[in-house]
Short mmCIF file of C-alpha atoms in Angstrom, two decimals:
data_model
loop_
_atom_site.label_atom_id
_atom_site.label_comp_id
_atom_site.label_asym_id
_atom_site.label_seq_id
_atom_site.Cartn_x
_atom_site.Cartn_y
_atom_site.Cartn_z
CA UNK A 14 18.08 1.50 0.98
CA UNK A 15 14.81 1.12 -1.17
CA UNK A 16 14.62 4.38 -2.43
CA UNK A 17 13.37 5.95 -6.10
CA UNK A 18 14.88 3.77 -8.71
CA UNK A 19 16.19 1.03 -6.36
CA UNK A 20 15.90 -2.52 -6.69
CA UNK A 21 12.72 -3.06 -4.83
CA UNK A 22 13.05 -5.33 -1.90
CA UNK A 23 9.73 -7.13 -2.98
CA UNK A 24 11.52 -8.85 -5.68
CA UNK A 25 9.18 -7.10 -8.28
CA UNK A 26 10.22 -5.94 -11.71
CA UNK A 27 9.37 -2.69 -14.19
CA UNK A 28 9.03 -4.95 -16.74
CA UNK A 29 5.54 -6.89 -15.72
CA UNK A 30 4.18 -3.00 -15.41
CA UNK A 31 5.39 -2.46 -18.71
CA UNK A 32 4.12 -6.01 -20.22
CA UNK A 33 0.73 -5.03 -18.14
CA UNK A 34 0.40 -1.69 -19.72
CA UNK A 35 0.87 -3.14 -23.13
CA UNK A 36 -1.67 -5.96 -22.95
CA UNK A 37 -4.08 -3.61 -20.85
CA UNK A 38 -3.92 -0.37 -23.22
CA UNK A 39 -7.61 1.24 -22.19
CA UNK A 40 -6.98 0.19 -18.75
CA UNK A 41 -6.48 3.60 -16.89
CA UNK A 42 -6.98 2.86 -13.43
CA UNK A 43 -5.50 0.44 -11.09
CA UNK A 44 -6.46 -0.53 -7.32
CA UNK A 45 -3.69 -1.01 -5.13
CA UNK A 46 -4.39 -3.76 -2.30
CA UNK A 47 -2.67 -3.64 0.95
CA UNK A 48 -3.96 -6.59 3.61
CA UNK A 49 -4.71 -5.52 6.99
CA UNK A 50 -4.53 -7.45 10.08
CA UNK A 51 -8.77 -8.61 9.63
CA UNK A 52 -7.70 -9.69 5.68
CA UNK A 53 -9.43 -6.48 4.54
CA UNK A 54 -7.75 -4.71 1.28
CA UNK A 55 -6.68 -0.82 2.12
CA UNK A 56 -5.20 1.17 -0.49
CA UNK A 57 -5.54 3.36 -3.20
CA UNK A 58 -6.88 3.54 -6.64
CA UNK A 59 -4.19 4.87 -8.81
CA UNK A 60 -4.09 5.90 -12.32
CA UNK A 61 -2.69 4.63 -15.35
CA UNK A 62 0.78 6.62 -15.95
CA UNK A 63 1.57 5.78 -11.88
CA UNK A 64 1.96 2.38 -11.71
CA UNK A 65 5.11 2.47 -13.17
CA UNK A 66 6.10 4.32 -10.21
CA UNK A 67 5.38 1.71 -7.71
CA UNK A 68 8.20 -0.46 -9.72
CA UNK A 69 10.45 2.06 -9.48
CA UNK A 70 9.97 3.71 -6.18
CA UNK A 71 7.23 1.95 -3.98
CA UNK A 72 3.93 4.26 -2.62
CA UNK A 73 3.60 5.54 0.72
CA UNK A 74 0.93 4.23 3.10
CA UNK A 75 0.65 5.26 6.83
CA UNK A 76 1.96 1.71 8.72
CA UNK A 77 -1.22 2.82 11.30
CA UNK A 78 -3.13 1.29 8.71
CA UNK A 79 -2.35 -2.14 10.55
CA UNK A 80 -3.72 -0.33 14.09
CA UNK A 81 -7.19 0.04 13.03
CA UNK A 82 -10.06 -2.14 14.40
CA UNK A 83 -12.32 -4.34 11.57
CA UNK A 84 -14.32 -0.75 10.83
CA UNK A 85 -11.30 1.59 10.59
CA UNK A 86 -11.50 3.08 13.71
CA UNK A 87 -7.47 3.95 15.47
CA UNK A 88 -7.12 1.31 18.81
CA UNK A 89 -5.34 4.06 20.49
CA UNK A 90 -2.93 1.86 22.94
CA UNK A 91 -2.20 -0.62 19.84
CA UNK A 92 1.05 1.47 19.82
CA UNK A 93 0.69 1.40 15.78
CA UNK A 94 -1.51 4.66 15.66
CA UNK A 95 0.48 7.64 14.32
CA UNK A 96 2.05 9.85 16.51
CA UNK A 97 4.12 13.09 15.32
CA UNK A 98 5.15 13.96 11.90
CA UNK A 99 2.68 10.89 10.71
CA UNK A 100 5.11 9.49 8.22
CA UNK A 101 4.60 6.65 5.61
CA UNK A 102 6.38 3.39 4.75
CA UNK A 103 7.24 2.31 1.36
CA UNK A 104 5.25 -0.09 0.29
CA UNK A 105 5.88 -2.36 -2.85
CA UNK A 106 4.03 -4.71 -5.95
CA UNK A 107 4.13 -8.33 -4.60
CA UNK A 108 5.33 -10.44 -7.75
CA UNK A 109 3.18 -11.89 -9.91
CA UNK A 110 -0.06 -10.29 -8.86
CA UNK A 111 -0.43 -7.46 -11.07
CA UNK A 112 -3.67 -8.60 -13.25
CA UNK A 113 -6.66 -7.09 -14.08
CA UNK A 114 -10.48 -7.51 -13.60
CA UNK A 115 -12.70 -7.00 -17.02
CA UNK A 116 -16.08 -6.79 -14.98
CA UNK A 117 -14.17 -3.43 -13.65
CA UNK A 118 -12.03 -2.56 -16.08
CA UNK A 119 -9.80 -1.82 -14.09
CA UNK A 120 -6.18 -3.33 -12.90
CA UNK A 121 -5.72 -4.55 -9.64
CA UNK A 122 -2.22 -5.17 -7.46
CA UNK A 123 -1.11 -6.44 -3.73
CA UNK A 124 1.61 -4.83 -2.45
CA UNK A 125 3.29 -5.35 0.92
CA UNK A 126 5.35 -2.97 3.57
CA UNK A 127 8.76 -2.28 3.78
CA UNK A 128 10.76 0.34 5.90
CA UNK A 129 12.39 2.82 4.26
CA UNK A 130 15.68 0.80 4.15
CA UNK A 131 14.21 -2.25 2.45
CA UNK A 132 13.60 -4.53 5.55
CA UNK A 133 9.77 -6.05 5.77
CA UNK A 134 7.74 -4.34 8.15
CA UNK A 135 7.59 -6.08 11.14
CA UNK A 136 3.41 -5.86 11.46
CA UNK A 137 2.45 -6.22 7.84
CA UNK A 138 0.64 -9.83 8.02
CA UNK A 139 1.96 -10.92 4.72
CA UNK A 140 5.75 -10.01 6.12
CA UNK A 141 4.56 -11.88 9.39
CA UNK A 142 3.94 -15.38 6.70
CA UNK A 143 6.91 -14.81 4.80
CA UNK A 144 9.41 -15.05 8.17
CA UNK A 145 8.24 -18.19 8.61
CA UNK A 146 8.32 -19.33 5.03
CA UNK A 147 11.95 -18.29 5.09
CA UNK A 148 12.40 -20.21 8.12
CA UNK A 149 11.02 -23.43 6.70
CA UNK A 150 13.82 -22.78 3.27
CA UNK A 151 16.37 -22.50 5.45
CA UNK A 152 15.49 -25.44 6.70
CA UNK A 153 15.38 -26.86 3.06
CA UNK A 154 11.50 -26.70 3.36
CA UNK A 155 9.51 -25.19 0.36
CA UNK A 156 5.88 -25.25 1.61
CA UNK A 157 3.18 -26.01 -0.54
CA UNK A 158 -0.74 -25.46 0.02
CA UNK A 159 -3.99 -24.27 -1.44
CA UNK A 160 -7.32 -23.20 0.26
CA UNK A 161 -10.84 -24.47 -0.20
CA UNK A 162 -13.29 -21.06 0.03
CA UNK A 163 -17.12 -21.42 1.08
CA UNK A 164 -19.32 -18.27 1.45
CA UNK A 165 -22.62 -17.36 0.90
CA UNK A 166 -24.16 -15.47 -1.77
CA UNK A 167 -26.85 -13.06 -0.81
CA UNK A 168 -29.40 -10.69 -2.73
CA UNK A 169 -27.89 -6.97 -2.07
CA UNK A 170 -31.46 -5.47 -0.37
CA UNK A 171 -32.92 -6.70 2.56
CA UNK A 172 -36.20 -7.26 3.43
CA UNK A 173 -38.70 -5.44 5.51
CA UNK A 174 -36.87 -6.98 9.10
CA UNK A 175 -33.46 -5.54 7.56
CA UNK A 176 -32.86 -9.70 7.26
CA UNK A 177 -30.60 -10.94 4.03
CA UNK A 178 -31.32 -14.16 2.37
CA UNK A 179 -29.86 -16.85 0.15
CA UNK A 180 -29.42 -14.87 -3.23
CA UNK A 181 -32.18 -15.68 -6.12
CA UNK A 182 -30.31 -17.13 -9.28
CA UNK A 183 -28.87 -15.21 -11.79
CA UNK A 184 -31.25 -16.76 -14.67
CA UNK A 185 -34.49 -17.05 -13.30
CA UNK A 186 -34.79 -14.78 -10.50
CA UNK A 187 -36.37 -17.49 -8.53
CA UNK A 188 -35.18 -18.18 -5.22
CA UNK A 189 -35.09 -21.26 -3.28
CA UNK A 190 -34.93 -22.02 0.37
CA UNK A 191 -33.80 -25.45 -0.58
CA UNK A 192 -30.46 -27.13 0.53
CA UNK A 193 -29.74 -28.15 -3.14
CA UNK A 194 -26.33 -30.18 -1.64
CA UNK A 195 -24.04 -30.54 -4.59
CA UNK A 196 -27.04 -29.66 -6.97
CA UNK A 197 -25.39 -29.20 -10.59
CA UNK A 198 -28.40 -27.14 -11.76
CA UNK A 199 -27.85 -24.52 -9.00
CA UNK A 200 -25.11 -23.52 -10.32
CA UNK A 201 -26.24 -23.13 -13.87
CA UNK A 202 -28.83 -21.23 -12.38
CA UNK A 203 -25.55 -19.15 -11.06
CA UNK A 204 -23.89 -19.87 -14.06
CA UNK A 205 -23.74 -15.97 -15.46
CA UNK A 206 -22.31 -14.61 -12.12
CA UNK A 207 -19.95 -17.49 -12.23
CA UNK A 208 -18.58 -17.36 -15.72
CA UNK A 209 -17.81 -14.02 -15.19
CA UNK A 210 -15.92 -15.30 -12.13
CA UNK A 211 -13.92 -17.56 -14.34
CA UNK A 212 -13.40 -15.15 -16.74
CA UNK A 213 -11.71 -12.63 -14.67
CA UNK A 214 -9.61 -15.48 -12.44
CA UNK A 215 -7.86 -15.92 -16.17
CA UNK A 216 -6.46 -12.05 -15.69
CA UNK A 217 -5.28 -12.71 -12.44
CA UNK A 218 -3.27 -15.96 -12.49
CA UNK A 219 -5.42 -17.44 -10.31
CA UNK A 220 -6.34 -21.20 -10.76
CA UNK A 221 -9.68 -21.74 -9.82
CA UNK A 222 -10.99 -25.35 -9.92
CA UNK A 223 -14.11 -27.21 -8.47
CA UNK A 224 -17.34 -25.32 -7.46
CA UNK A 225 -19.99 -26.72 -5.36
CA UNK A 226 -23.27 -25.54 -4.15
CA UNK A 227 -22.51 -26.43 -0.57
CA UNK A 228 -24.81 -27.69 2.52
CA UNK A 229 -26.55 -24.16 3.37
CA UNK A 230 -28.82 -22.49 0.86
CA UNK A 231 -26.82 -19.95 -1.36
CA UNK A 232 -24.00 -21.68 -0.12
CA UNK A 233 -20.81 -22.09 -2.43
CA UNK A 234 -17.28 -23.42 -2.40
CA UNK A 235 -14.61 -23.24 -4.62
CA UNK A 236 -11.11 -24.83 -5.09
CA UNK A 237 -7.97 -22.89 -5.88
CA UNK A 238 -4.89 -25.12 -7.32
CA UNK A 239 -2.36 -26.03 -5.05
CA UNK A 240 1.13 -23.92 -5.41
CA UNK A 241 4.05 -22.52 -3.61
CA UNK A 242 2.19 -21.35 -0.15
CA UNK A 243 3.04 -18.02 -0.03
CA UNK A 244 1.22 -17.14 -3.44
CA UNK A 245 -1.28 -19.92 -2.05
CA UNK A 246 -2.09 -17.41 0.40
CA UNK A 247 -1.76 -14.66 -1.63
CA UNK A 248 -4.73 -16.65 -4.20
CA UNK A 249 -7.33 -15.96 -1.02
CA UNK A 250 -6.90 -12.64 -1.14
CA UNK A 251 -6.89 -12.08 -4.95
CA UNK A 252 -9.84 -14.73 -4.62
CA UNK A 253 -12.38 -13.15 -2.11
CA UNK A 254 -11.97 -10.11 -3.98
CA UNK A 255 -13.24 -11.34 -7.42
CA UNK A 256 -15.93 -13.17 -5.93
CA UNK A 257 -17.31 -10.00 -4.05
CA UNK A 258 -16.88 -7.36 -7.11
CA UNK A 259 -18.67 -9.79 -9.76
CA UNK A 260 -21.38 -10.47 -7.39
CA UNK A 261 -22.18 -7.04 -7.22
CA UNK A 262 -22.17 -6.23 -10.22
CA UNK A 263 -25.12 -9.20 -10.51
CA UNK A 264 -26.84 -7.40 -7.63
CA UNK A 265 -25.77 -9.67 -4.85
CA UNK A 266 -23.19 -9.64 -2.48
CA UNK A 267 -20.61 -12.25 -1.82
CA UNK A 268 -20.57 -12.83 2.25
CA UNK A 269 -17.58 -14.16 3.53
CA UNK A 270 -19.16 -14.58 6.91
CA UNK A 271 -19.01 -17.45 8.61
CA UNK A 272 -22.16 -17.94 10.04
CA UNK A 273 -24.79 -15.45 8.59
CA UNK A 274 -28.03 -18.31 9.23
CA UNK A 275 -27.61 -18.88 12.55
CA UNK A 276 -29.66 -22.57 11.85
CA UNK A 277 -27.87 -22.66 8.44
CA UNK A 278 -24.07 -24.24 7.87
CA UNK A 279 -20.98 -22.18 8.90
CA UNK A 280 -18.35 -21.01 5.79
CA UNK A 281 -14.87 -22.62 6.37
CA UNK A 282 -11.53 -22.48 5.07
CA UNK A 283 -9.33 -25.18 4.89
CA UNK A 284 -5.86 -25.45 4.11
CA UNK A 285 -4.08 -28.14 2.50
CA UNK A 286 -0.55 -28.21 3.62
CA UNK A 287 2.79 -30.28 2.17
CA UNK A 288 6.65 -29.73 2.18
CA UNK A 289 8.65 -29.90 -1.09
CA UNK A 290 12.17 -30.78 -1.08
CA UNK A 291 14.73 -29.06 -3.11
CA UNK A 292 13.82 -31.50 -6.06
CA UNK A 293 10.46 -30.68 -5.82
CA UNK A 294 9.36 -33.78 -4.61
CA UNK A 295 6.95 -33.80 -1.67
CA UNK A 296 8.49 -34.76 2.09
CA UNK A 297 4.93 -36.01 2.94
CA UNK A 298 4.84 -38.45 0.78
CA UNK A 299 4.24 -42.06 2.10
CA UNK A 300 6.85 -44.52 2.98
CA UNK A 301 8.02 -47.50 0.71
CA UNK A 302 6.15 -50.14 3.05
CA UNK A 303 2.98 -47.37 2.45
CA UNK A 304 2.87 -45.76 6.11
CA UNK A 305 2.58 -41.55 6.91
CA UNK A 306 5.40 -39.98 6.35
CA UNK A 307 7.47 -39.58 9.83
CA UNK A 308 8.10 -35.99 8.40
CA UNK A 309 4.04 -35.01 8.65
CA UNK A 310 3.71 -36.27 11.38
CA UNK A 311 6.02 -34.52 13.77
CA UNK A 312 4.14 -31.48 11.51
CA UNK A 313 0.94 -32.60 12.77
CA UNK A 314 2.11 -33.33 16.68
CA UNK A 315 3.42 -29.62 16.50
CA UNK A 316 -0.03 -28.34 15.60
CA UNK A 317 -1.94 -29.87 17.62
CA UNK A 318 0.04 -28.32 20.35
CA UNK A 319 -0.88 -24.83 19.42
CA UNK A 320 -4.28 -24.72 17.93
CA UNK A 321 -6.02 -23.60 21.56
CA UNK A 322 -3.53 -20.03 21.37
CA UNK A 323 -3.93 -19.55 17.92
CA UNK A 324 -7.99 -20.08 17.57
CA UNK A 325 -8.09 -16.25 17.66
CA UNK A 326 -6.45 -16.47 14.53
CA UNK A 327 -8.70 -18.78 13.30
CA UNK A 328 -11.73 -17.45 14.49
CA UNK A 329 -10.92 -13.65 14.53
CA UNK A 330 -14.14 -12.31 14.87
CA UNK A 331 -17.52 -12.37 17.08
CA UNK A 332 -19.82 -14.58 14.24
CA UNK A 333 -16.83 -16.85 13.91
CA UNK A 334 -17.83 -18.88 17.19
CA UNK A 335 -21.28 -19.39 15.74
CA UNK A 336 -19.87 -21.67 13.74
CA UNK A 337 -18.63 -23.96 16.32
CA UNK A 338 -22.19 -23.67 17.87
CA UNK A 339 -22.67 -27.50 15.63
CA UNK A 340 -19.46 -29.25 15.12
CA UNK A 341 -20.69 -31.57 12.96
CA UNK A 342 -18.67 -30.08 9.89
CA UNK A 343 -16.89 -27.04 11.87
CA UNK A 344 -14.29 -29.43 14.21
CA UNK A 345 -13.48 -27.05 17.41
CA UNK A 346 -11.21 -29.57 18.63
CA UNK A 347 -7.11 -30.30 18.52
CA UNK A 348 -7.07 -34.10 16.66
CA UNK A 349 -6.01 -35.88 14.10
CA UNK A 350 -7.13 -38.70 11.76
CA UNK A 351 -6.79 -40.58 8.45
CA UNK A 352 -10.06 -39.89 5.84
CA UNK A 353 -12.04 -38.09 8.88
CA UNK A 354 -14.10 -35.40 8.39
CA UNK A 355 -14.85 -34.81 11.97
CA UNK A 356 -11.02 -33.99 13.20
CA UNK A 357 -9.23 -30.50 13.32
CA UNK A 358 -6.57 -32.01 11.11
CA UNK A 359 -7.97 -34.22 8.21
CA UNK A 360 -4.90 -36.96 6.70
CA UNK A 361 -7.24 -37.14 3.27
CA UNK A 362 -7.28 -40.96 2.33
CA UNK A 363 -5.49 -41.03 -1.19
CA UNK A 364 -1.99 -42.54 -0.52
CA UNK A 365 0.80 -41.37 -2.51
CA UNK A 366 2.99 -38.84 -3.50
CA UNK A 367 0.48 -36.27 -3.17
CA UNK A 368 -0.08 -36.84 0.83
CA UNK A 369 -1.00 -33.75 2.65
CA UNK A 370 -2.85 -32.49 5.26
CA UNK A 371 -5.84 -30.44 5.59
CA UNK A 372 -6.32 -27.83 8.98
CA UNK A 373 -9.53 -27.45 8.93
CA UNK A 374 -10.67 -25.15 11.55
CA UNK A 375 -10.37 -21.42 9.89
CA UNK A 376 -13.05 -19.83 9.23
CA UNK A 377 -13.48 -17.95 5.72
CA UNK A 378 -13.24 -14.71 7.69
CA UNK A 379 -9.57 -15.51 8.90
CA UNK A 380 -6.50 -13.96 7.32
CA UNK A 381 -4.99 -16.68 5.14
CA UNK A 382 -1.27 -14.94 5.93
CA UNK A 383 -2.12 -15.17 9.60
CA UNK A 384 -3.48 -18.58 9.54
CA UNK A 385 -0.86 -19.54 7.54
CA UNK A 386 1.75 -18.25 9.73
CA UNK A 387 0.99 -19.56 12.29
CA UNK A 388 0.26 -23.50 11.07
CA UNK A 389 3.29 -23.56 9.01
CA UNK A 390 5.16 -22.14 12.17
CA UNK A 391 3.64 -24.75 14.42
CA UNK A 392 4.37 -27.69 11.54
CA UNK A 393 7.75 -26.88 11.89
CA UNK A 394 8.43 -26.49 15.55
CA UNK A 395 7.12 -30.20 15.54
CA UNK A 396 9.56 -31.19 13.21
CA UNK A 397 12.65 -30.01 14.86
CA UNK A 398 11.30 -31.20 18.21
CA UNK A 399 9.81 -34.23 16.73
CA UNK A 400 6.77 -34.15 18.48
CA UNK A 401 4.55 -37.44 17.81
CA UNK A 402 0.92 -36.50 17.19
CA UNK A 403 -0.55 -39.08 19.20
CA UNK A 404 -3.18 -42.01 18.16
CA UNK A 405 -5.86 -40.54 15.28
CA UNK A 406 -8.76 -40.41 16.04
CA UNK A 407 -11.34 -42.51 14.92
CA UNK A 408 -14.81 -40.72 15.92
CA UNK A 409 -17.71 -40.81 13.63
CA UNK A 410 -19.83 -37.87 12.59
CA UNK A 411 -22.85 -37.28 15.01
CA UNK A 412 -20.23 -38.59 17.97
CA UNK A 413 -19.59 -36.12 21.16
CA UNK A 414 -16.52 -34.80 21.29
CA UNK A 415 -14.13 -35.49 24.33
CA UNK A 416 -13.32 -32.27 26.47
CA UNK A 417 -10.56 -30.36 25.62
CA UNK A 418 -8.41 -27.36 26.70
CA UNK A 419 -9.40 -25.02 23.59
CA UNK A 420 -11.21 -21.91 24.50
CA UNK A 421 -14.86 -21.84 23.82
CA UNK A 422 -15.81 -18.57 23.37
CA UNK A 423 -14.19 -14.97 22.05
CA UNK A 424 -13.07 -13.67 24.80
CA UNK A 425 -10.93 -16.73 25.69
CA UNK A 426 -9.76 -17.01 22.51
CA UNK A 427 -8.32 -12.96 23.07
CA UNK A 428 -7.18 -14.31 26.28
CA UNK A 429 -5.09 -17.51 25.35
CA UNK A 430 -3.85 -15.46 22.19
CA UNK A 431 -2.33 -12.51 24.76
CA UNK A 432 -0.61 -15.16 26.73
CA UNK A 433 1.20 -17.25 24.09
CA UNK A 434 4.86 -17.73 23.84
CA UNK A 435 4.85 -19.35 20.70
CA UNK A 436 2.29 -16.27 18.82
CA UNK A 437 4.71 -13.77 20.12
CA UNK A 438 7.61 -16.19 18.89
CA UNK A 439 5.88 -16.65 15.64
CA UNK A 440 4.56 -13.39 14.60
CA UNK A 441 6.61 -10.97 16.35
CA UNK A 442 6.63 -9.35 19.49
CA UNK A 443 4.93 -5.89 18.04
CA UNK A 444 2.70 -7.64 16.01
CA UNK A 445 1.46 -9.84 18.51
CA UNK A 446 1.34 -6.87 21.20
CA UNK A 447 -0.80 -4.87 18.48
CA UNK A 448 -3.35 -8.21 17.31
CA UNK A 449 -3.86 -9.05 21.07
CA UNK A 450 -5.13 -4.85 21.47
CA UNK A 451 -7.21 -4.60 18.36
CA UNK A 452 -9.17 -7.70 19.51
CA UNK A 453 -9.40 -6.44 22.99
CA UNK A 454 -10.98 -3.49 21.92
CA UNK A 455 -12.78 -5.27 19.52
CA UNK A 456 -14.30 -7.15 21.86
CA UNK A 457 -15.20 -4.14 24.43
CA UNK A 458 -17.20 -2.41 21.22
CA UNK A 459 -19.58 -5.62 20.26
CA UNK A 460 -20.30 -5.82 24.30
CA UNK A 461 -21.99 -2.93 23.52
CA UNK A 462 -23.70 -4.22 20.82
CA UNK A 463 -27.74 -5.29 22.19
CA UNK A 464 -29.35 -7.54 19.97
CA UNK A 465 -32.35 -7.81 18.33
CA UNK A 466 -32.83 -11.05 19.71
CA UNK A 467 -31.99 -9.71 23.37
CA UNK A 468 -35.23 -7.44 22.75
CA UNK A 469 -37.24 -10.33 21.84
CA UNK A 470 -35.94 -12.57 24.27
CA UNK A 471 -35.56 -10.38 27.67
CA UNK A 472 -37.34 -6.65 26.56
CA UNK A 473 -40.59 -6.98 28.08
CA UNK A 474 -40.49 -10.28 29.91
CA UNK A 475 -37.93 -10.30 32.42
#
């Protein structure tokens, strides 16, 4: 039983508290993150002589935590709202994540759910991953990834319509409505708000690489090293929440949106997905006579398979089907291909040992657990049923997709979600019962949402 003083089930240790403390000596608060079902942090701020604590005992949190809609609100018949007494679970530090965030000063730290006798809870997304990542090592499986973030930077204050726009640069103030694709002056324009960025990702053992101005105006992506999935996923969450409290700090926010401009491009996030052995060396890589890997592709046939029940995942929110609205660069579709940007599930085209593949569908509003989850799970049903992913395709970009069976809109996503075999295999009865609520009544509240474009469009004419 995890109790005070007990090893904690998490796998954490006193001592990176104690090497924290030491390094960090003014720091005297700490944030707390716990990841909800949406990918949003709950938790508490905590002060300096408590964190020890966590090591050695775990922190309560209420587990109803996980039954709240997007804005907080209890889904009543979720059957995760608190009933009775109201008791917490223990929740405790994830390894390795303890770091801290100079544009704050203050620490930060994920932490995950247990019960009270040490077992994962059964609804906490992260837990929800990590049953599938142990499935894949006892397979002899270690999965490997990263994530490629885009999002949009906007200036914090609307404007007279209560509209947001494309931030104005951190030197000059001046703003430009311009695409700028790729433009390496943009970002030294940004170059303040994203040094500061950098600087704080070296705190947090996080990796991050190549940054882009991307297709929309005030659009961004950025790279994060590929590594053991689970911290992979882990790097998202760490990640988004850098990106969001340096912005802010530069008097912009970071919008992790995926379609904010309805005429402007949608914010994706792709994963990049391999199996190590237990050498190390990667499954995926190509054969001696320089074809796929047998191995990725029975990964690949068992994807494709699932995508249509699991596009809730991927697209958990309302604004996430804008994005599909073009699917130019946002494929709503279930195929595969070698070096082709227009497929669900991109083979990139450098041969190798360093062959993966990249899902591309997920928005950057998605929970990278959840999405996670639910593509490794899929990878390796296809592998033990060696499922053959069928011909790649070979369409161009600006080519009409064929038909297909995935669901086109929110609702249908909710639907196809509820009825899945393989989400309640994957993710757990409870959890799946309790997702498949929250996004019911999710739904029901944004029905009731009129527009300001309805009021344009029907108000006075109709």
């Amino acid at each position: 039983m995890a109790t005070a003083n007990a090893p904690s089930p998490s796998g954490s240790q006193l001592s990176e508290a104690q090497d924290f403390l030491t390094k960090y000596p003014d720091v005297e608060a700490i944030d707390i993150i716990l990841t909800d079902f949406h990918g949003i942090g709950r938790g508490k701020t905590i002060r300096r002589h408590e964190l020890e604590g966590i090591y050695k005992s775990g922190r309560g949190l209420p587990s109803s935590l996980f039954g709240q809609d997007v804005s907080g609100e209890d889904v009543d018949d979720c059957g995760l709202v608190q009933t009775g007494g109201g008791g917490d679970c223990r929740c405790w530090p994830v390894p390795g994540t303890l770091g801290y965030l100079p544009h704050t000063g203050r620490g930060q730290l994920l932490i995950a759910m247990y019960e009270e006798d040490g077992a994962p809870h059964d609804v906490d997304p992260r837990n929800a991953f990590g049953a599938q990542v142990k499935r894949a090592e006892n397979l002899g499986f270690y999965p490997m990834g990263a994530f490629e973030l885009e999002f949009y930077l906007v200036d914090q204050t609307p404007d007279a319509q209560g509209l947001y726009h494309p931030a104005s640069y951190a030197i000059t103030k001046r703003r430009s409505k311009l695409r700028n694709t790729m433009s390496v002056d943009e970002i030294d324009e940004m170059s303040p708000l994203f040094d500061a960025v950098y600087e704080g990702a070296k705190h947090l053992d996080l990796t991050l690489e190549t940054l882009i101005s991307e297709y929309g105006p005030g659009q961004y992506e950025m790279t994060i090293r590929y590594r053991d999935l689970m911290r992979a996923a882990d790097d998202v969450i760490i990640a988004k929440r850098l990106i969001r409290t340096v912005a802010r700090r530069f008097g912009k926010e970071a919008v992790f949106m995926p379609k904010p401009f309805g005429n402007e491009a949608g914010s994706g996030m792709h994963l990049h997905l391999s199996l190590a052995g237990q050498d190390g060396n990667n499954l995926f890589a190509d054969q001696a006579d320089g074809s796929l890997s047998p191995l990725m592709l029975n990964a690949i046939g068992g994807i494709r398979g699932t995508i249509g029940e699991t596009m809730l995942l991927l697209a958990p929110f309302m604004n996430s089907w804008r994005r599909f609205a073009s699917a130019m660069y946002s494929p709503a579709s279930d195929d595969w291909g070698v070096e082709n940007r227009t497929v669900a599930l991109r083979v990139p085209g450098t041969p190798g040992k360093t062959r993966h593949f990249e899902h591309r569908i997920a928005g950057v509003d998605a929970n990278p657990y959840l999405v996670a989850a639910v593509t490794l799970g899929a990878a390796l049903d296809g592998i033990e049923g060696k499922i053959d992913p069928g011909k790649p395709c070979e369409d161009e970009i600006g080519e009409a997709k064929a038909p297909n069976d995935l669901p086109r809109h929110w609702l249908e996503a909710i639907d196809q979600f509820a009825a899945s075999d393989f989400n309640k295999r994957t993710l757990g009865e409870r959890f799946h019962t309790a997702f498949t609520k929250i996004k019911q009544a999710e739904y029901e509240q944004m029905a009731l949402k009129v527009s300001a474009a309805e009021w344009e469009y029907y108000g006075f004419s109709v």
